[in-house]
C-alpha cells in the first residue's frame, strides 16, 4: 500500500499542468503516487505530464466524461494510498503542503487548508480564501455555504467507504467528500496557506461567484443534504 495518493483530474490544461505536477512531485516520496485521470484532452496536457518520466505518475486511459465529478471519481477508485490528496491541474502546491497536512491527518479524517487566491500574473486576488469565504467547520453551516475546495483537501482513504460511489445528483465531488467527513469523522480547518489557487476564467469551480440561480442553488443543497443524511 502506498503512503500518499494524489488524485488529479485534467482537461486541456497544457498552459498550467507542468508547474502543478512539478510542485507536487517535489513533495512526494518514492512510496507515493500521482494518479492522473484525463477527461479526453485535445491539447498537449498528457504529453507534458509524460515528459516527467517519473515512475510515481500513473496516467489512466483517457476517457471523455464531460464531468469533473466523474473524472475525479475515476482517479479515486484505483488509489492505493493510505492518505488521499486532491489536486487540480492549474494550481501550485506551496512548500510544506504535504508535510503539514499529513501531520493533521494523524488525528483527523479530513483536513482542509487555507490558500492564497491569485491570477495568471501571480497577483493576489484574496490573500486568504478562509477569510474571504468565512470558512469554518460545521455540517449544517457548510451545507449552506460550501468551503470545501478539493485542491486544499486531504483525507484518510477509509473515508472513501462512505463517499464512494458518488451519488447521481451531487453538485461537486469536493463538497460531497467534505460533508461526508463532517458527518462520519473529524475535520480540521488548517489556517495555513499551502496552495496558490489560480483563477484564470476557465476554472470549473466558480469559487463563490454566484453564477447559479437561486432555484439551482436550492436543489444543489437539497440533494447534498438528502444524500449525506441518508447514506
CSV table of C-alpha atoms in Angstrom, one decimal:
chain,number,residue,atom,x,y,z
A,1,UNK,CA,0.0,0.0,0.0
A,2,UNK,CA,1.2,3.5,-0.9
A,3,UNK,CA,1.6,6.2,1.7
A,4,UNK,CA,0.0,9.0,-0.3
A,5,UNK,CA,-2.1,9.1,-3.4
A,6,UNK,CA,-2.5,12.5,-5.2
A,7,UNK,CA,-5.6,12.3,-7.4
A,8,UNK,CA,-5.7,14.8,-10.3
A,9,UNK,CA,-8.3,15.4,-13.0
A,10,UNK,CA,-7.1,17.0,-16.2
A,11,UNK,CA,-8.7,18.5,-19.3
A,12,UNK,CA,-6.9,20.8,-21.8
A,13,UNK,CA,-4.6,22.1,-19.1
A,14,UNK,CA,-1.4,22.4,-21.1
A,15,UNK,CA,-0.9,26.0,-20.1
A,16,UNK,CA,-0.7,25.2,-16.4
A,17,UNK,CA,-0.1,21.5,-15.7
A,18,UNK,CA,3.7,21.4,-15.8
A,19,UNK,CA,4.1,23.8,-12.9
A,20,UNK,CA,1.5,22.0,-10.9
A,21,UNK,CA,2.9,18.5,-11.4
A,22,UNK,CA,6.4,19.7,-10.7
A,23,UNK,CA,5.2,21.3,-7.4
A,24,UNK,CA,3.5,18.0,-6.4
A,25,UNK,CA,6.4,15.7,-7.3
A,26,UNK,CA,8.9,17.8,-5.3
A,27,UNK,CA,7.0,16.9,-2.1
A,28,UNK,CA,6.2,13.2,-2.8
A,29,UNK,CA,8.4,10.3,-1.6
A,30,UNK,CA,9.2,7.3,-3.6
A,31,UNK,CA,6.4,5.5,-1.8
A,32,UNK,CA,3.7,7.9,-3.1
A,33,UNK,CA,1.8,8.1,-6.3
A,34,UNK,CA,0.2,10.8,-8.6
A,35,UNK,CA,-2.8,9.4,-10.4
A,36,UNK,CA,-4.0,11.4,-13.4
A,37,UNK,CA,-7.5,10.9,-14.9
A,38,UNK,CA,-7.8,12.8,-18.1
A,39,UNK,CA,-11.2,13.9,-19.5
A,40,UNK,CA,-10.3,13.5,-23.1
A,41,UNK,CA,-7.9,16.4,-23.6
A,42,UNK,CA,-7.3,17.5,-27.1
A,43,UNK,CA,-4.1,19.6,-26.3
A,44,UNK,CA,-0.7,18.5,-25.0
A,45,UNK,CA,-1.7,18.0,-21.4
A,46,UNK,CA,-0.8,14.3,-21.2
A,47,UNK,CA,2.3,14.7,-23.3
A,48,UNK,CA,3.6,17.3,-20.9
A,49,UNK,CA,2.9,15.0,-17.9
A,50,UNK,CA,4.6,12.0,-19.6
A,51,UNK,CA,7.7,14.1,-20.2
A,52,UNK,CA,8.4,13.9,-16.5
A,53,UNK,CA,9.1,10.2,-17.0
A,54,UNK,CA,8.5,9.6,-13.3
A,55,UNK,CA,7.5,6.2,-12.1
A,56,UNK,CA,5.3,7.7,-9.4
A,57,UNK,CA,2.9,9.1,-12.0
A,58,UNK,CA,0.1,6.8,-13.1
A,59,UNK,CA,-1.9,8.0,-16.1
A,60,UNK,CA,-5.3,6.3,-16.5
A,61,UNK,CA,-6.6,5.7,-20.0
A,62,UNK,CA,-8.1,9.0,-21.2
A,63,UNK,CA,-11.9,8.9,-21.2
A,64,UNK,CA,-14.2,11.8,-22.2
A,65,UNK,CA,-16.9,12.1,-19.4
A,66,UNK,CA,-17.5,15.8,-19.6
A,67,UNK,CA,-17.7,15.9,-15.8
A,68,UNK,CA,-15.1,16.9,-13.2
A,69,UNK,CA,-17.0,14.9,-10.6
A,70,UNK,CA,-16.9,11.7,-12.6
A,71,UNK,CA,-13.3,12.2,-13.7
A,72,UNK,CA,-12.2,12.7,-10.1
A,73,UNK,CA,-14.2,9.6,-9.1
A,74,UNK,CA,-12.2,7.6,-11.8
A,75,UNK,CA,-8.9,8.8,-10.1
A,76,UNK,CA,-10.0,7.9,-6.6
A,77,UNK,CA,-11.2,4.4,-7.3
A,78,UNK,CA,-7.7,2.9,-8.0
A,79,UNK,CA,-5.9,5.0,-5.4
A,80,UNK,CA,-3.6,2.8,-3.2
A,81,UNK,CA,-2.6,5.4,-0.7
A,82,UNK,CA,-3.4,5.5,3.0
A,83,UNK,CA,-3.9,9.3,2.6
A,84,UNK,CA,-5.6,10.9,-0.4
A,85,UNK,CA,-4.8,14.4,-1.7
A,86,UNK,CA,-6.9,16.0,-4.4
A,87,UNK,CA,-5.3,18.3,-7.0
A,88,UNK,CA,-6.5,20.4,-9.8
A,89,UNK,CA,-4.4,20.9,-13.0
A,90,UNK,CA,-3.9,24.6,-12.7
A,91,UNK,CA,-2.8,25.4,-9.2
A,92,UNK,CA,0.6,25.2,-7.4
A,93,UNK,CA,1.5,23.5,-4.2
A,94,UNK,CA,3.5,25.6,-1.8
A,95,UNK,CA,6.4,24.1,0.1
A,96,UNK,CA,5.4,22.1,3.2
A,97,UNK,CA,1.8,21.4,2.0
A,98,UNK,CA,2.1,17.7,2.2
A,99,UNK,CA,4.1,17.6,5.5
A,100,UNK,CA,1.7,20.0,7.3
A,101,UNK,CA,-1.4,18.2,6.1
A,102,UNK,CA,-0.1,14.7,6.9
A,103,UNK,CA,0.7,15.9,10.4
A,104,UNK,CA,-3.0,16.8,10.9
A,105,UNK,CA,-4.2,13.6,9.4
A,106,UNK,CA,-2.6,11.6,12.2
A,107,UNK,CA,-5.7,12.6,14.2
A,108,UNK,CA,-8.2,13.9,11.7
A,109,UNK,CA,-10.1,12.1,9.0
A,110,UNK,CA,-10.0,15.2,6.7
A,111,UNK,CA,-8.0,18.4,6.7
A,112,UNK,CA,-8.8,21.5,4.7
A,113,UNK,CA,-6.0,24.1,4.4
A,114,UNK,CA,-6.2,27.7,3.6
A,115,UNK,CA,-4.8,29.0,0.3
A,116,UNK,CA,-3.9,32.2,-1.5
A,117,UNK,CA,-6.1,33.1,-4.5
A,118,UNK,CA,-4.1,34.6,-7.4
A,119,UNK,CA,-4.5,35.4,-11.1
A,120,UNK,CA,-2.4,34.3,-14.0
A,121,UNK,CA,0.2,37.0,-13.3
A,122,UNK,CA,0.5,35.8,-9.7
A,123,UNK,CA,-1.2,38.9,-8.4
A,124,UNK,CA,-3.1,38.3,-5.2
A,125,UNK,CA,-6.9,38.4,-5.5
A,126,UNK,CA,-7.6,37.1,-2.0
A,127,UNK,CA,-4.7,36.7,0.5
A,128,UNK,CA,-6.8,34.1,2.4
A,129,UNK,CA,-9.6,32.0,1.0
A,130,UNK,CA,-10.7,31.2,4.5
A,131,UNK,CA,-11.2,34.9,5.3
A,132,UNK,CA,-12.8,35.6,2.0
A,133,UNK,CA,-15.2,32.7,2.4
A,134,UNK,CA,-15.5,32.9,6.2
A,135,UNK,CA,-14.7,29.2,6.3
A,136,UNK,CA,-15.3,27.1,9.4
A,137,UNK,CA,-16.3,23.6,10.2
A,138,UNK,CA,-19.9,22.5,10.8
A,139,UNK,CA,-22.2,20.2,8.8
A,140,UNK,CA,-25.3,22.4,8.5
A,141,UNK,CA,-23.2,25.6,8.1
A,142,UNK,CA,-21.4,24.0,5.2
A,143,UNK,CA,-24.5,22.6,3.6
A,144,UNK,CA,-25.5,26.3,3.1
A,145,UNK,CA,-22.1,27.7,2.1
A,146,UNK,CA,-19.5,25.4,0.7
A,147,UNK,CA,-15.9,25.9,1.9
A,148,UNK,CA,-14.6,22.6,0.6
A,149,UNK,CA,-12.2,23.1,-2.3
A,150,UNK,CA,-10.7,19.8,-3.4
A,151,UNK,CA,-7.3,21.4,-4.2
A,152,UNK,CA,-7.0,22.3,-0.5
A,153,UNK,CA,-8.2,18.9,0.9
A,154,UNK,CA,-6.6,15.7,2.1
A,155,UNK,CA,-8.2,12.8,3.8
A,156,UNK,CA,-7.8,9.3,5.0
A,157,UNK,CA,-8.6,6.6,2.4
A,158,UNK,CA,-11.0,5.0,4.8
A,159,UNK,CA,-13.4,7.9,4.2
A,160,UNK,CA,-14.0,6.7,0.7
A,161,UNK,CA,-16.0,3.8,2.1
A,162,UNK,CA,-18.7,6.4,2.8
A,163,UNK,CA,-18.0,8.7,-0.1
A,164,UNK,CA,-17.9,6.3,-3.0
A,165,UNK,CA,-19.6,5.8,-5.3
A,166,UNK,CA,-20.5,9.4,-5.8
A,167,UNK,CA,-24.3,9.9,-5.7
A,168,UNK,CA,-26.0,10.8,-9.0
A,169,UNK,CA,-27.1,14.4,-8.2
A,170,UNK,CA,-24.3,15.9,-6.2
A,171,UNK,CA,-23.1,19.3,-7.3
A,172,UNK,CA,-19.4,18.9,-6.7
A,173,UNK,CA,-17.2,16.0,-5.5
A,174,UNK,CA,-15.2,18.0,-3.0
A,175,UNK,CA,-18.2,19.5,-1.3
A,176,UNK,CA,-19.7,16.0,-1.0
A,177,UNK,CA,-16.5,14.5,0.4
A,178,UNK,CA,-16.2,17.3,2.9
A,179,UNK,CA,-19.8,16.9,4.1
A,180,UNK,CA,-19.3,13.1,4.4
A,181,UNK,CA,-16.3,13.8,6.6
A,182,UNK,CA,-18.3,16.2,8.8
A,183,UNK,CA,-21.0,13.5,9.1
A,184,UNK,CA,-18.8,10.5,9.9
A,185,UNK,CA,-15.4,11.7,11.0
A,186,UNK,CA,-13.3,14.5,12.4
A,187,UNK,CA,-12.5,17.6,10.2
A,188,UNK,CA,-9.7,20.1,10.8
A,189,UNK,CA,-9.5,23.5,9.1
A,190,UNK,CA,-5.8,24.4,8.9
A,191,UNK,CA,-5.1,28.1,9.0
A,192,UNK,CA,-2.0,27.8,6.8
A,193,UNK,CA,-1.9,28.9,3.2
A,194,UNK,CA,-0.4,25.9,1.5
A,195,UNK,CA,-1.5,26.5,-2.1
A,196,UNK,CA,-1.7,29.1,-4.9
A,197,UNK,CA,-5.2,28.8,-6.2
A,198,UNK,CA,-5.1,30.2,-9.7
A,199,UNK,CA,-8.1,31.9,-11.2
A,200,UNK,CA,-7.9,32.3,-14.9
A,201,UNK,CA,-11.5,32.5,-16.2
A,202,UNK,CA,-11.7,28.8,-17.3
A,203,UNK,CA,-11.8,27.2,-13.9
A,204,UNK,CA,-14.5,24.5,-13.3
A,205,UNK,CA,-15.2,25.8,-9.8
A,206,UNK,CA,-17.0,29.2,-9.5
A,207,UNK,CA,-15.4,29.9,-6.1
A,208,UNK,CA,-18.5,31.5,-4.6
A,209,UNK,CA,-19.1,33.8,-7.6
A,210,UNK,CA,-22.8,33.1,-7.6
A,211,UNK,CA,-23.3,32.0,-11.3
A,212,UNK,CA,-26.2,29.8,-10.4
A,213,UNK,CA,-29.9,30.7,-10.0
A,214,UNK,CA,-31.5,30.5,-6.5
A,215,UNK,CA,-33.6,27.5,-7.6
A,216,UNK,CA,-30.4,25.7,-8.8
A,217,UNK,CA,-28.6,26.5,-5.6
A,218,UNK,CA,-31.5,25.3,-3.5
A,219,UNK,CA,-31.6,22.0,-5.4
A,220,UNK,CA,-27.8,21.6,-5.0
A,221,UNK,CA,-28.2,21.9,-1.3
A,222,UNK,CA,-31.3,19.7,-1.1
A,223,UNK,CA,-29.5,16.8,-2.8
A,224,UNK,CA,-26.4,17.2,-0.8
A,225,UNK,CA,-28.4,17.2,2.4
A,226,UNK,CA,-30.5,14.2,1.3
A,227,UNK,CA,-27.6,12.0,0.4
A,228,UNK,CA,-25.3,12.9,3.3
A,229,UNK,CA,-28.1,12.4,5.9
A,230,UNK,CA,-29.4,9.1,4.4
A,231,UNK,CA,-26.2,7.4,3.3
